[in-house]
Tab-separated table of C-alpha atoms in Angstrom:
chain	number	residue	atom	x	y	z
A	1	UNK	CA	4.816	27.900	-27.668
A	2	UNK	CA	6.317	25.550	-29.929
A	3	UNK	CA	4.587	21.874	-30.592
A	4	UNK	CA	6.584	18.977	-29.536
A	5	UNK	CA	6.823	15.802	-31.843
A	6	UNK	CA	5.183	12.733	-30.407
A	7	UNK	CA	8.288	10.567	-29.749
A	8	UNK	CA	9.874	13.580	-28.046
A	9	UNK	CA	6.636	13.850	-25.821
A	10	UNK	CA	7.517	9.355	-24.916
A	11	UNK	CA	10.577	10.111	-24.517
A	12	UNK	CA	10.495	12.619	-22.266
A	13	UNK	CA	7.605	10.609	-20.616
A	14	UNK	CA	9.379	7.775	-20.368
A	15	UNK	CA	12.134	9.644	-18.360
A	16	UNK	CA	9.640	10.918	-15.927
A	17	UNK	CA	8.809	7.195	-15.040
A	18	UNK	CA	11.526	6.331	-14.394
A	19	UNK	CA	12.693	9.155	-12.669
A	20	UNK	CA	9.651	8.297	-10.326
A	21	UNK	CA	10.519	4.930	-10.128
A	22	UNK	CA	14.240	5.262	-8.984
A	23	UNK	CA	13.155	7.751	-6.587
A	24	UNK	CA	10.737	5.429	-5.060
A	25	UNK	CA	13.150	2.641	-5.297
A	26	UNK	CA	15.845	4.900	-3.139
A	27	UNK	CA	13.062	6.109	-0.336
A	28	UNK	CA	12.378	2.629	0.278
A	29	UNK	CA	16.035	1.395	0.812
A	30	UNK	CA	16.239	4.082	2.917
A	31	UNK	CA	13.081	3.510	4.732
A	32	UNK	CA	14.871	0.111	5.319
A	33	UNK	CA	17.794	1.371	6.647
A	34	UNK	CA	15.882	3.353	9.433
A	35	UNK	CA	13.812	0.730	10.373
A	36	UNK	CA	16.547	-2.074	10.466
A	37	UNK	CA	18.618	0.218	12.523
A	38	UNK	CA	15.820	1.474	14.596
A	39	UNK	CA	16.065	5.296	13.777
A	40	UNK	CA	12.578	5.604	13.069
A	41	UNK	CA	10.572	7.119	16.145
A	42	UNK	CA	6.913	6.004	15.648
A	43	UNK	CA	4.888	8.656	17.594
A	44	UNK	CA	1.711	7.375	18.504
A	45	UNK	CA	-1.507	10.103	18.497
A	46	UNK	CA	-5.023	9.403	19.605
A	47	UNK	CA	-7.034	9.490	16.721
A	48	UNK	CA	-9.635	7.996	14.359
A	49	UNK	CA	-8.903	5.495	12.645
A	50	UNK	CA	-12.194	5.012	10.727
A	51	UNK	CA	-11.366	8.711	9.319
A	52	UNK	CA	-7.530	7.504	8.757
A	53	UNK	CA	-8.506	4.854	6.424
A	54	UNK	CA	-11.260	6.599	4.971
A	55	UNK	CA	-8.919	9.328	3.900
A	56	UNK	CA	-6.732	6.142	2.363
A	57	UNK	CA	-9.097	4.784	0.873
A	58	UNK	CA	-10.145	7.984	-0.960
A	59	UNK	CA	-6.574	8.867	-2.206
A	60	UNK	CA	-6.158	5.021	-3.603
A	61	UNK	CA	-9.263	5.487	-5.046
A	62	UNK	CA	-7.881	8.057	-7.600
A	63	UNK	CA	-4.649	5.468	-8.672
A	64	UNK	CA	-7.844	2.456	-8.725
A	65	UNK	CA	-9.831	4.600	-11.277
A	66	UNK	CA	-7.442	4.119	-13.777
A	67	UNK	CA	-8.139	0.265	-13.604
A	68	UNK	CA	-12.382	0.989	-12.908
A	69	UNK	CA	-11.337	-0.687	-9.659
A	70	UNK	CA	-13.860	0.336	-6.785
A	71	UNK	CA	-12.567	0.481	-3.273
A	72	UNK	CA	-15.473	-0.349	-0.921
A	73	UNK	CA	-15.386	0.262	3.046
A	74	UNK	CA	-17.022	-1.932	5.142
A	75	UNK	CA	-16.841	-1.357	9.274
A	76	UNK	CA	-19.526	-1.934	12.097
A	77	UNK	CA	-17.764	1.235	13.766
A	78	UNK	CA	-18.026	4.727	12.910
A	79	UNK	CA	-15.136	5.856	15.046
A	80	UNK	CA	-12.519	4.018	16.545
A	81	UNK	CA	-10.339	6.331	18.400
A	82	UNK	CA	-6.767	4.878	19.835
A	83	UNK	CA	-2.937	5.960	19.048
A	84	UNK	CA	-0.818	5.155	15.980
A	85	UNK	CA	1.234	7.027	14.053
A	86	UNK	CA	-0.529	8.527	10.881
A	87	UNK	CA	2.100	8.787	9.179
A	88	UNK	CA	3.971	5.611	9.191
A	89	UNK	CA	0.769	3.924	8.925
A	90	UNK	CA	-0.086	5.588	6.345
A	91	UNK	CA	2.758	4.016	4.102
A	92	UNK	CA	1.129	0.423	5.474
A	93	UNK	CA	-2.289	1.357	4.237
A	94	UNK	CA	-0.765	2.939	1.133
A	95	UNK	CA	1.198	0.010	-0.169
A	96	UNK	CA	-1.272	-2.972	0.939
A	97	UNK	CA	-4.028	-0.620	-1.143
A	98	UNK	CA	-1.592	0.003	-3.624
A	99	UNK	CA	-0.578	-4.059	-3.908
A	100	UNK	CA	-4.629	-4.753	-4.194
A	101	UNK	CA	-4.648	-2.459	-7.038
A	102	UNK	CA	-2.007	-3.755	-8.987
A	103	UNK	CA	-3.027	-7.138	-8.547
A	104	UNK	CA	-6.457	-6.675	-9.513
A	105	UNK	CA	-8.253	-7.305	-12.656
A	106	UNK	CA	-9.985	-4.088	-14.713
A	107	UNK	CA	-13.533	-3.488	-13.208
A	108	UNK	CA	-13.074	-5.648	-10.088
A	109	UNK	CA	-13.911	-4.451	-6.360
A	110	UNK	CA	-11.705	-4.096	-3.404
A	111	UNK	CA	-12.980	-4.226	0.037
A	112	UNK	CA	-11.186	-2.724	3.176
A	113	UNK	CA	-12.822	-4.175	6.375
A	114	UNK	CA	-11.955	-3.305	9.445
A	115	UNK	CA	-13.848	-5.186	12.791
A	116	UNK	CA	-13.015	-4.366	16.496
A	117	UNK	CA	-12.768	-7.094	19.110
A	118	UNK	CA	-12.242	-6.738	23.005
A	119	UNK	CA	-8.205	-6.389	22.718
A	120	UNK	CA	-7.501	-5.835	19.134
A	121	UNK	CA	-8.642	-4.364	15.790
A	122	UNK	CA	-8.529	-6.214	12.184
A	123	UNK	CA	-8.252	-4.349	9.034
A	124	UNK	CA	-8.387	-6.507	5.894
A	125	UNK	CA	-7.672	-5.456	2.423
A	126	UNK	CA	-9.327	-8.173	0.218
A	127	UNK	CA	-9.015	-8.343	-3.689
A	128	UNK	CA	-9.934	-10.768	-6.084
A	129	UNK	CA	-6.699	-10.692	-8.184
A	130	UNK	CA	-4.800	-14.333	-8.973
A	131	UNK	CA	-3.563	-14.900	-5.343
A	132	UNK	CA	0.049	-15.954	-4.366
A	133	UNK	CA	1.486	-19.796	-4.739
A	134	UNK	CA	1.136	-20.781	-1.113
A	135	UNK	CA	5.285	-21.525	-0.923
A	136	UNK	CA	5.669	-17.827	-1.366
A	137	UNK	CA	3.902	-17.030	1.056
A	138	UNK	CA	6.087	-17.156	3.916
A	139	UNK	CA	8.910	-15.252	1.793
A	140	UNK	CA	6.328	-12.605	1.411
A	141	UNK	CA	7.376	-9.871	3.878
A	142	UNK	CA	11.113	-10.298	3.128
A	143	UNK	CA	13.036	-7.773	1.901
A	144	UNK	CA	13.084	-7.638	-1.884
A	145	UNK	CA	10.689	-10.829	-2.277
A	146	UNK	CA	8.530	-10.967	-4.979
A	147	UNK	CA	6.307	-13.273	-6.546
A	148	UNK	CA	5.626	-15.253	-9.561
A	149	UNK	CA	2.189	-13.350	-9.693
A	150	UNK	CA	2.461	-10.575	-12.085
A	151	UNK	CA	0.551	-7.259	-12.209
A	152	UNK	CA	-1.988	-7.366	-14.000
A	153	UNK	CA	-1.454	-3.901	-15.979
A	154	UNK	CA	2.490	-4.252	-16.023
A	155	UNK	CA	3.056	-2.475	-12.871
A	156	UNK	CA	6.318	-2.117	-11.201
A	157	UNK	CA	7.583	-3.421	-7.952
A	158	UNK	CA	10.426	-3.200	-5.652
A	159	UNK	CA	9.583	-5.950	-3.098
A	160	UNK	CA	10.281	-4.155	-0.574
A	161	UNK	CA	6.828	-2.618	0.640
A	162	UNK	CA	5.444	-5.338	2.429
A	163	UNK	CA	8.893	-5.809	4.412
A	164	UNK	CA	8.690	-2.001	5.151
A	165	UNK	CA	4.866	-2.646	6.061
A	166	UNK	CA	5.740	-5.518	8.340
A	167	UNK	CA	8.058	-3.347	10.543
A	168	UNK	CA	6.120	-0.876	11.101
A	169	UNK	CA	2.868	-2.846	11.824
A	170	UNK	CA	5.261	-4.937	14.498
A	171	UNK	CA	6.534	-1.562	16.141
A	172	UNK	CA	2.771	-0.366	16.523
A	173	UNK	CA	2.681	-3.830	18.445
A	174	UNK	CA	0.499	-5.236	15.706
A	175	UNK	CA	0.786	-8.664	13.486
A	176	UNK	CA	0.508	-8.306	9.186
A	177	UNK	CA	-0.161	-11.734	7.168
A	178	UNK	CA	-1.605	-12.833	4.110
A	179	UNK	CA	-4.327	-15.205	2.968
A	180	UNK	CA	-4.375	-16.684	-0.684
């Protein structure tokens, strides 16, 4: 097996990420366009979604350990069984997890809390990264919006996650905001 040279190992590296990054950038436009033209079916399944965001929370995990960032779980519930779809919420959980990360310091904490009331049930992801200027706010869950708070390792960002989070979360009949 022949050795390759260091810059040929970047380069080549460098290809790869961005490979991976136009690839994400084209599943979310067309995410998008299924959602804005209301192609996507969400099937809704009993299940648990303590286990559901457990099993989030433990993929995430691997992509925090990079940063030392440790996701914590907090519920009073150790089941909660009703109908979503897994796998649309999945890419909610994902990218509001994945957001946290970014925007969290090295050896910080992030906490996923989720608390059950008579009619609805509240997950919150909550970092401790710089926050976001309160006029942004409201331009938050548009499509390509992003804000003047950077990553704080030089991640990458399409703005279009939390758009793509907010449809989904209003066709499971649910509400997404944000506090600062």
């Amino acid at each position: 097996m022949l050795e390759t040279e260091p810059e040929t190992k970047e380069i080549v590296g460098y290809i790869k990420e961005l490979s991976t990054n136009s690839l994400h950038i084209l599943d979310n436009v067309l995410d998008v366009s299924k959602i804005e033209s209301g192609i996507v079916n969400i099937i809704k399944q009993e299940q648990d979604y303590i286990a559901f965001l457990k099993k989030n929370i433990f993929y995430n995990q691997l992509v925090a350990n990079k940063k030392e960032i440790k996701i914590q779980f907090e519920s009073e519930e150790s089941n909660l069984i009703f109908a979503f779809d897994e796998n649309h919420l999945s890419e909610v959980a994902n990218n509001l997890l994945t957001n946290a990360i970014k925007f969290s310091d090295r050896n910080s904490n992030i906490k996923v809390k989720t608390v059950k009331n008579s009619t609805s049930v509240l997950t919150e992801i909550i970092d401790n990264g710089k926050g976001i200027a309160e006029v942004e706010q409201s331009k938050l869950f548009n499509y390509f919006q992003k804000t003047s708070t950077l990553p704080t390792d030089g991640e990458s960002s399409t703005g279009l996650g939390l758009a793509i989070s907010k449809k989904i979360i209003t066709q499971h009949n649910g509400t997404i905001g944000v506090k600062s």
